[in-house]
Amino acid sequence: MANHSHPERFVLLGTAFLALLAALWAGLLRMDLEIPMLQAGLSLAHGPLMVSGFLGTLIGLERAVALNRPWAYSAPALTAAGTVCLAAGWAVRAGALCLGLGSAAMAVIFVAIVRRQPAVFTLTMASGALAWLMGNLFWISGAEIPTLVHWWAGFLILTIAGERVELSRLASRRQETRTFLFSVAVYLAGLAWASASLVRGLQLAGAGMLLLTAWLLRNDVARRTVRLAGLPRFVA
């Protein structure tokens, strides 16, 4: 009988939570609290550990399980390796490269997912994966984190938006789908513009986020399931 326990998943999951703890500790260091430094560069790794180490590994593991292809585990494995390097202060440059390669692997995963199921929600999450890759490319090239963090935010925002659309897609009408796609396009245009003109680009990206928020307030499945009883209402 085949073994379906996949213990390596638990190793990757454990590394993701290690990244979360290290990122939280780094955040406390950035607040100038008098706590042990652990390693000299930890406070500077707060953003990469939280976005790429914790959420990148966790989301990458989720996508690998969904795709059910052995090669897909390269994405969370690479981000897990980068997490260990950054959290421990070993080979920080190599750690950043591992995180970048992990996000590239995630983009490849979404190519396979979109080919298997071309839909608005898969394309939205794929654009989030590309935003993550762009942020990591800027970071590896030496850009300052404040000038690229909007790309990392795009990874999370578009992933969440895509997941909510997936849950709500049966109730979405064509006009609502067009409005959602327009909101995503405005947001992505703002992210791209911010790389050339940070303030103007972020203003446009902010407008896109407001449009996405308004769309979700109107169409999110939680508006309906919260009226139900039992577990559906609790989840909503």
PDB file of C-alpha atoms in Angstrom:
ATOM      1  CA  MET A   1       0.000   0.000   0.000  1.00  0.00           C
ATOM      2  CA  ALA A   2       1.333   3.449  -0.912  1.00  0.00           C
ATOM      3  CA  ASN A   3       2.366   5.775   1.862  1.00  0.00           C
ATOM      4  CA  HIS A   4       0.278   8.944   1.736  1.00  0.00           C
ATOM      5  CA  SER A   5       1.489  10.459   5.010  1.00  0.00           C
ATOM      6  CA  HIS A   6       4.153  12.612   3.309  1.00  0.00           C
ATOM      7  CA  PRO A   7       6.182  13.463   6.442  1.00  0.00           C
ATOM      8  CA  GLU A   8       8.168  16.034   4.450  1.00  0.00           C
ATOM      9  CA  ARG A   9       5.062  18.220   4.457  1.00  0.00           C
ATOM     10  CA  PHE A  10       5.276  18.495   8.226  1.00  0.00           C
ATOM     11  CA  VAL A  11       8.940  19.493   7.995  1.00  0.00           C
ATOM     12  CA  LEU A  12       8.032  22.283   5.563  1.00  0.00           C
ATOM     13  CA  LEU A  13       5.083  23.301   7.717  1.00  0.00           C
ATOM     14  CA  GLY A  14       7.336  23.427  10.771  1.00  0.00           C
ATOM     15  CA  THR A  15       9.816  25.606   8.898  1.00  0.00           C
ATOM     16  CA  ALA A  16       7.004  27.986   7.964  1.00  0.00           C
ATOM     17  CA  PHE A  17       6.130  28.443  11.624  1.00  0.00           C
ATOM     18  CA  LEU A  18       9.823  28.885  12.437  1.00  0.00           C
ATOM     19  CA  ALA A  19       9.788  31.734   9.918  1.00  0.00           C
ATOM     20  CA  LEU A  20       6.730  33.223  11.627  1.00  0.00           C
ATOM     21  CA  LEU A  21       8.388  33.155  15.046  1.00  0.00           C
ATOM     22  CA  ALA A  22      11.644  34.599  13.681  1.00  0.00           C
ATOM     23  CA  ALA A  23       9.728  37.327  11.823  1.00  0.00           C
ATOM     24  CA  LEU A  24       7.781  38.252  14.956  1.00  0.00           C
ATOM     25  CA  TRP A  25      11.025  38.402  16.966  1.00  0.00           C
ATOM     26  CA  ALA A  26      12.571  40.577  14.259  1.00  0.00           C
ATOM     27  CA  GLY A  27       9.542  42.864  14.430  1.00  0.00           C
ATOM     28  CA  LEU A  28       9.985  43.260  18.163  1.00  0.00           C
ATOM     29  CA  LEU A  29      13.650  44.132  17.584  1.00  0.00           C
ATOM     30  CA  ARG A  30      12.581  46.809  15.108  1.00  0.00           C
ATOM     31  CA  MET A  31      10.425  48.287  17.893  1.00  0.00           C
ATOM     32  CA  ASP A  32      13.638  48.761  19.933  1.00  0.00           C
ATOM     33  CA  LEU A  33      12.524  46.415  22.685  1.00  0.00           C
ATOM     34  CA  GLU A  34      15.268  45.213  24.966  1.00  0.00           C
ATOM     35  CA  ILE A  35      15.274  41.567  23.934  1.00  0.00           C
ATOM     36  CA  PRO A  36      18.139  39.330  22.794  1.00  0.00           C
ATOM     37  CA  MET A  37      19.335  40.042  19.253  1.00  0.00           C
ATOM     38  CA  LEU A  38      19.784  36.296  18.471  1.00  0.00           C
ATOM     39  CA  GLN A  39      21.761  37.214  15.356  1.00  0.00           C
ATOM     40  CA  ALA A  40      22.982  40.567  14.080  1.00  0.00           C
ATOM     41  CA  GLY A  41      20.915  40.867  10.895  1.00  0.00           C
ATOM     42  CA  LEU A  42      17.637  39.470  12.178  1.00  0.00           C
ATOM     43  CA  SER A  43      15.802  42.801  12.467  1.00  0.00           C
ATOM     44  CA  LEU A  44      16.481  43.520   8.782  1.00  0.00           C
ATOM     45  CA  ALA A  45      14.976  40.167   7.809  1.00  0.00           C
ATOM     46  CA  HIS A  46      11.525  40.888   9.279  1.00  0.00           C
ATOM     47  CA  GLY A  47       9.772  41.511   5.950  1.00  0.00           C
ATOM     48  CA  PRO A  48      11.393  38.696   3.948  1.00  0.00           C
ATOM     49  CA  LEU A  49      10.803  36.199   6.752  1.00  0.00           C
ATOM     50  CA  MET A  50       7.146  37.123   7.145  1.00  0.00           C
ATOM     51  CA  VAL A  51       6.230  37.324   3.446  1.00  0.00           C
ATOM     52  CA  SER A  52       8.534  34.822   1.766  1.00  0.00           C
ATOM     53  CA  GLY A  53       9.545  32.623   4.675  1.00  0.00           C
ATOM     54  CA  PHE A  54       6.237  32.165   6.473  1.00  0.00           C
ATOM     55  CA  LEU A  55       3.448  32.958   4.010  1.00  0.00           C
ATOM     56  CA  GLY A  56       5.424  31.977   0.911  1.00  0.00           C
ATOM     57  CA  THR A  57       6.261  28.558   2.330  1.00  0.00           C
ATOM     58  CA  LEU A  58       2.741  28.013   3.635  1.00  0.00           C
ATOM     59  CA  ILE A  59       0.999  29.047   0.413  1.00  0.00           C
ATOM     60  CA  GLY A  60       3.574  27.196  -1.678  1.00  0.00           C
ATOM     61  CA  LEU A  61       2.940  24.021   0.310  1.00  0.00           C
ATOM     62  CA  GLU A  62      -0.804  24.445  -0.155  1.00  0.00           C
ATOM     63  CA  ARG A  63      -0.411  24.817  -3.935  1.00  0.00           C
ATOM     64  CA  ALA A  64       1.973  21.864  -4.142  1.00  0.00           C
ATOM     65  CA  VAL A  65      -0.520  19.638  -2.347  1.00  0.00           C
ATOM     66  CA  ALA A  66      -3.329  20.855  -4.618  1.00  0.00           C
ATOM     67  CA  LEU A  67      -1.293  20.276  -7.796  1.00  0.00           C
ATOM     68  CA  ASN A  68      -0.173  16.856  -6.532  1.00  0.00           C
ATOM     69  CA  ARG A  69       3.097  16.807  -8.476  1.00  0.00           C
ATOM     70  CA  PRO A  70       6.413  15.973  -6.757  1.00  0.00           C
ATOM     71  CA  TRP A  71       8.286  18.779  -8.525  1.00  0.00           C
ATOM     72  CA  ALA A  72       5.832  21.350  -7.127  1.00  0.00           C
ATOM     73  CA  TYR A  73       7.316  20.833  -3.654  1.00  0.00           C
ATOM     74  CA  SER A  74      10.449  22.600  -4.898  1.00  0.00           C
ATOM     75  CA  ALA A  75       8.728  25.948  -4.176  1.00  0.00           C
ATOM     76  CA  PRO A  76       8.136  25.459  -0.415  1.00  0.00           C
ATOM     77  CA  ALA A  77      11.412  23.521  -0.109  1.00  0.00           C
ATOM     78  CA  LEU A  78      13.400  26.438  -1.531  1.00  0.00           C
ATOM     79  CA  THR A  79      11.633  29.028   0.613  1.00  0.00           C
ATOM     80  CA  ALA A  80      12.126  26.801   3.659  1.00  0.00           C
ATOM     81  CA  ALA A  81      15.864  26.636   2.932  1.00  0.00           C
ATOM     82  CA  GLY A  82      15.977  30.402   2.519  1.00  0.00           C
ATOM     83  CA  THR A  83      14.111  30.808   5.796  1.00  0.00           C
ATOM     84  CA  VAL A  84      16.688  28.778   7.715  1.00  0.00           C
ATOM     85  CA  CYS A  85      19.537  30.812   6.189  1.00  0.00           C
ATOM     86  CA  LEU A  86      17.948  34.161   7.027  1.00  0.00           C
ATOM     87  CA  ALA A  87      16.722  33.223  10.491  1.00  0.00           C
ATOM     88  CA  ALA A  88      20.081  31.780  11.524  1.00  0.00           C
ATOM     89  CA  GLY A  89      22.178  34.447   9.797  1.00  0.00           C
ATOM     90  CA  TRP A  90      23.976  31.896   7.635  1.00  0.00           C
ATOM     91  CA  ALA A  91      24.755  32.744   4.019  1.00  0.00           C
ATOM     92  CA  VAL A  92      22.182  35.521   3.900  1.00  0.00           C
ATOM     93  CA  ARG A  93      22.758  36.128   0.192  1.00  0.00           C
ATOM     94  CA  ALA A  94      22.172  32.447  -0.524  1.00  0.00           C
ATOM     95  CA  GLY A  95      19.029  32.594   1.613  1.00  0.00           C
ATOM     96  CA  ALA A  96      17.687  35.497  -0.435  1.00  0.00           C
ATOM     97  CA  LEU A  97      18.454  33.598  -3.616  1.00  0.00           C
ATOM     98  CA  CYS A  98      16.588  30.540  -2.306  1.00  0.00           C
ATOM     99  CA  LEU A  99      13.551  32.676  -1.528  1.00  0.00           C
ATOM    100  CA  GLY A 100      13.705  34.175  -5.010  1.00  0.00           C
ATOM    101  CA  LEU A 101      13.959  30.756  -6.626  1.00  0.00           C
ATOM    102  CA  GLY A 102      11.064  29.564  -4.478  1.00  0.00           C
ATOM    103  CA  SER A 103       8.868  32.385  -5.789  1.00  0.00           C
ATOM    104  CA  ALA A 104       9.939  31.533  -9.354  1.00  0.00           C
ATOM    105  CA  ALA A 105       8.924  27.921  -8.725  1.00  0.00           C
ATOM    106  CA  MET A 106       5.576  29.176  -7.429  1.00  0.00           C
ATOM    107  CA  ALA A 107       5.061  31.080 -10.693  1.00  0.00           C
ATOM    108  CA  VAL A 108       5.718  27.849 -12.611  1.00  0.00           C
ATOM    109  CA  ILE A 109       3.225  26.029 -10.378  1.00  0.00           C
ATOM    110  CA  PHE A 110       0.573  28.563 -11.318  1.00  0.00           C
ATOM    111  CA  VAL A 111       1.335  28.129 -15.011  1.00  0.00           C
ATOM    112  CA  ALA A 112       0.405  24.470 -14.513  1.00  0.00           C
ATOM    113  CA  ILE A 113      -2.657  25.366 -12.406  1.00  0.00           C
ATOM    114  CA  VAL A 114      -3.955  27.909 -14.948  1.00  0.00           C
ATOM    115  CA  ARG A 115      -3.452  25.418 -17.794  1.00  0.00           C
ATOM    116  CA  ARG A 116      -5.412  22.849 -15.825  1.00  0.00           C
ATOM    117  CA  GLN A 117      -8.154  25.257 -14.740  1.00  0.00           C
ATOM    118  CA  PRO A 118      -8.218  28.595 -16.589  1.00  0.00           C
ATOM    119  CA  ALA A 119     -10.497  30.798 -14.487  1.00  0.00           C
ATOM    120  CA  VAL A 120     -10.633  34.286 -13.008  1.00  0.00           C
ATOM    121  CA  PHE A 121      -9.586  33.101  -9.562  1.00  0.00           C
ATOM    122  CA  THR A 122      -6.588  31.064 -10.787  1.00  0.00           C
ATOM    123  CA  LEU A 123      -5.399  33.954 -12.950  1.00  0.00           C
ATOM    124  CA  THR A 124      -5.760  36.334 -10.004  1.00  0.00           C
ATOM    125  CA  MET A 125      -3.680  34.112  -7.728  1.00  0.00           C
ATOM    126  CA  ALA A 126      -1.158  33.621 -10.529  1.00  0.00           C
ATOM    127  CA  SER A 127      -0.755  37.391 -10.806  1.00  0.00           C
ATOM    128  CA  GLY A 128      -0.125  37.413  -7.059  1.00  0.00           C
ATOM    129  CA  ALA A 129       2.637  34.850  -7.493  1.00  0.00           C
ATOM    130  CA  LEU A 130       4.205  37.006 -10.217  1.00  0.00           C
ATOM    131  CA  ALA A 131       4.025  40.037  -7.916  1.00  0.00           C
ATOM    132  CA  TRP A 132       5.904  38.050  -5.266  1.00  0.00           C
ATOM    133  CA  LEU A 133       8.546  37.075  -7.832  1.00  0.00           C
ATOM    134  CA  MET A 134       8.926  40.709  -8.941  1.00  0.00           C
ATOM    135  CA  GLY A 135       9.405  41.854  -5.352  1.00  0.00           C
ATOM    136  CA  ASN A 136      12.039  39.207  -4.756  1.00  0.00           C
ATOM    137  CA  LEU A 137      13.869  40.088  -7.972  1.00  0.00           C
ATOM    138  CA  PHE A 138      14.061  43.725  -6.880  1.00  0.00           C
ATOM    139  CA  TRP A 139      15.216  42.641  -3.414  1.00  0.00           C
ATOM    140  CA  ILE A 140      17.941  40.335  -4.737  1.00  0.00           C
ATOM    141  CA  SER A 141      19.140  43.081  -7.092  1.00  0.00           C
ATOM    142  CA  GLY A 142      19.775  45.324  -4.073  1.00  0.00           C
ATOM    143  CA  ALA A 143      16.677  47.522  -3.959  1.00  0.00           C
ATOM    144  CA  GLU A 144      15.600  48.867  -0.576  1.00  0.00           C
ATOM    145  CA  ILE A 145      12.637  47.049   0.967  1.00  0.00           C
ATOM    146  CA  PRO A 146      10.437  50.213   1.282  1.00  0.00           C
ATOM    147  CA  THR A 147      10.682  50.633  -2.514  1.00  0.00           C
ATOM    148  CA  LEU A 148       9.531  47.085  -3.267  1.00  0.00           C
ATOM    149  CA  VAL A 149       7.285  46.053  -0.387  1.00  0.00           C
ATOM    150  CA  HIS A 150       4.192  46.878  -2.458  1.00  0.00           C
ATOM    151  CA  TRP A 151       5.065  43.930  -4.710  1.00  0.00           C
ATOM    152  CA  TRP A 152       5.168  41.608  -1.697  1.00  0.00           C
ATOM    153  CA  ALA A 153       1.853  43.041  -0.524  1.00  0.00           C
ATOM    154  CA  GLY A 154       0.471  42.314  -3.980  1.00  0.00           C
ATOM    155  CA  PHE A 155       1.279  38.643  -3.508  1.00  0.00           C
ATOM    156  CA  LEU A 156      -0.842  38.473  -0.388  1.00  0.00           C
ATOM    157  CA  ILE A 157      -3.680  40.742  -1.545  1.00  0.00           C
ATOM    158  CA  LEU A 158      -4.160  39.009  -4.888  1.00  0.00           C
ATOM    159  CA  THR A 159      -3.889  35.546  -3.341  1.00  0.00           C
ATOM    160  CA  ILE A 160      -6.609  36.389  -0.825  1.00  0.00           C
ATOM    161  CA  ALA A 161      -8.784  38.059  -3.461  1.00  0.00           C
ATOM    162  CA  GLY A 162      -8.433  35.058  -5.764  1.00  0.00           C
ATOM    163  CA  GLU A 163      -9.379  32.651  -3.001  1.00  0.00           C
ATOM    164  CA  ARG A 164     -12.477  34.690  -2.125  1.00  0.00           C
ATOM    165  CA  VAL A 165     -13.506  34.764  -5.791  1.00  0.00           C
ATOM    166  CA  GLU A 166     -13.084  30.987  -5.928  1.00  0.00           C
ATOM    167  CA  LEU A 167     -15.536  30.631  -3.057  1.00  0.00           C
ATOM    168  CA  SER A 168     -17.968  33.132  -4.559  1.00  0.00           C
ATOM    169  CA  ARG A 169     -17.659  32.266  -8.245  1.00  0.00           C
ATOM    170  CA  LEU A 170     -20.931  30.358  -8.520  1.00  0.00           C
ATOM    171  CA  ALA A 171     -22.813  33.478  -7.498  1.00  0.00           C
ATOM    172  CA  SER A 172     -20.815  35.940  -9.608  1.00  0.00           C
ATOM    173  CA  ARG A 173     -22.469  37.447 -12.680  1.00  0.00           C
ATOM    174  CA  ARG A 174     -20.654  38.539 -15.835  1.00  0.00           C
ATOM    175  CA  GLN A 175     -20.828  42.242 -14.958  1.00  0.00           C
ATOM    176  CA  GLU A 176     -19.429  41.539 -11.488  1.00  0.00           C
ATOM    177  CA  THR A 177     -16.600  39.525 -13.028  1.00  0.00           C
ATOM    178  CA  ARG A 178     -15.720  42.426 -15.322  1.00  0.00           C
ATOM    179  CA  THR A 179     -15.717  44.806 -12.376  1.00  0.00           C
ATOM    180  CA  PHE A 180     -13.430  42.482 -10.448  1.00  0.00           C
ATOM    181  CA  LEU A 181     -11.012  42.174 -13.392  1.00  0.00           C
ATOM    182  CA  PHE A 182     -10.987  45.965 -13.793  1.00  0.00           C
ATOM    183  CA  SER A 183     -10.140  46.348 -10.089  1.00  0.00           C
ATOM    184  CA  VAL A 184      -7.281  43.851 -10.384  1.00  0.00           C
ATOM    185  CA  ALA A 185      -5.992  45.611 -13.510  1.00  0.00           C
ATOM    186  CA  VAL A 186      -5.982  48.995 -11.730  1.00  0.00           C
ATOM    187  CA  TYR A 187      -4.138  47.461  -8.776  1.00  0.00           C
ATOM    188  CA  LEU A 188      -1.522  45.760 -10.958  1.00  0.00           C
ATOM    189  CA  ALA A 189      -1.011  48.949 -12.970  1.00  0.00           C
ATOM    190  CA  GLY A 190      -0.386  50.773  -9.692  1.00  0.00           C
ATOM    191  CA  LEU A 191       2.199  48.192  -8.612  1.00  0.00           C
ATOM    192  CA  ALA A 192       4.039  48.522 -11.906  1.00  0.00           C
ATOM    193  CA  TRP A 193       3.891  52.333 -11.887  1.00  0.00           C
ATOM    194  CA  ALA A 194       5.207  52.425  -8.317  1.00  0.00           C
ATOM    195  CA  SER A 195       8.481  50.923  -9.534  1.00  0.00           C
ATOM    196  CA  ALA A 196       9.027  54.091 -11.587  1.00  0.00           C
ATOM    197  CA  SER A 197       7.140  56.651  -9.476  1.00  0.00           C
ATOM    198  CA  LEU A 198       6.587  55.320  -5.967  1.00  0.00           C
ATOM    199  CA  VAL A 199       4.054  57.854  -4.675  1.00  0.00           C
ATOM    200  CA  ARG A 200       1.911  58.069  -7.819  1.00  0.00           C
ATOM    201  CA  GLY A 201       2.020  54.335  -8.330  1.00  0.00           C
ATOM    202  CA  LEU A 202       0.967  53.600  -4.778  1.00  0.00           C
ATOM    203  CA  GLN A 203      -1.902  56.044  -5.087  1.00  0.00           C
ATOM    204  CA  LEU A 204      -3.183  54.109  -8.091  1.00  0.00           C
ATOM    205  CA  ALA A 205      -2.574  50.788  -6.328  1.00  0.00           C
ATOM    206  CA  GLY A 206      -4.519  52.137  -3.350  1.00  0.00           C
ATOM    207  CA  ALA A 207      -7.429  52.960  -5.646  1.00  0.00           C
ATOM    208  CA  GLY A 208      -7.289  49.397  -6.948  1.00  0.00           C
ATOM    209  CA  MET A 209      -7.382  48.048  -3.396  1.00  0.00           C
ATOM    210  CA  LEU A 210     -10.439  50.170  -2.610  1.00  0.00           C
ATOM    211  CA  LEU A 211     -12.166  48.807  -5.712  1.00  0.00           C
ATOM    212  CA  LEU A 212     -11.304  45.248  -4.694  1.00  0.00           C
ATOM    213  CA  THR A 213     -12.597  45.918  -1.191  1.00  0.00           C
ATOM    214  CA  ALA A 214     -15.873  47.285  -2.524  1.00  0.00           C
ATOM    215  CA  TRP A 215     -16.256  44.258  -4.809  1.00  0.00           C
ATOM    216  CA  LEU A 216     -15.654  41.824  -1.972  1.00  0.00           C
ATOM    217  CA  LEU A 217     -18.041  43.645   0.332  1.00  0.00           C
ATOM    218  CA  ARG A 218     -20.733  43.205  -2.298  1.00  0.00           C
ATOM    219  CA  ASN A 219     -19.956  39.713  -3.573  1.00  0.00           C
ATOM    220  CA  ASP A 220     -18.096  37.744  -0.918  1.00  0.00           C
ATOM    221  CA  VAL A 221     -19.751  34.449  -0.085  1.00  0.00           C
ATOM    222  CA  ALA A 222     -19.559  35.253   3.644  1.00  0.00           C
ATOM    223  CA  ARG A 223     -22.429  37.731   3.205  1.00  0.00           C
ATOM    224  CA  ARG A 224     -24.683  34.785   2.439  1.00  0.00           C
ATOM    225  CA  THR A 225     -23.241  32.034   4.603  1.00  0.00           C
ATOM    226  CA  VAL A 226     -23.286  34.213   7.724  1.00  0.00           C
ATOM    227  CA  ARG A 227     -27.086  33.943   7.583  1.00  0.00           C
ATOM    228  CA  LEU A 228     -26.930  30.153   7.770  1.00  0.00           C
ATOM    229  CA  ALA A 229     -26.687  28.020  10.897  1.00  0.00           C
ATOM    230  CA  GLY A 230     -23.912  25.911  12.354  1.00  0.00           C
ATOM    231  CA  LEU A 231     -20.457  25.539  10.812  1.00  0.00           C
ATOM    232  CA  PRO A 232     -21.078  27.641   7.656  1.00  0.00           C
ATOM    233  CA  ARG A 233     -22.008  30.629   9.834  1.00  0.00           C
ATOM    234  CA  PHE A 234     -19.004  30.051  12.102  1.00  0.00           C
ATOM    235  CA  VAL A 235     -16.639  29.954   9.092  1.00  0.00           C
ATOM    236  CA  ALA A 236     -18.269  33.091   7.639  1.00  0.00           C
TER     237      ALA A 236
END
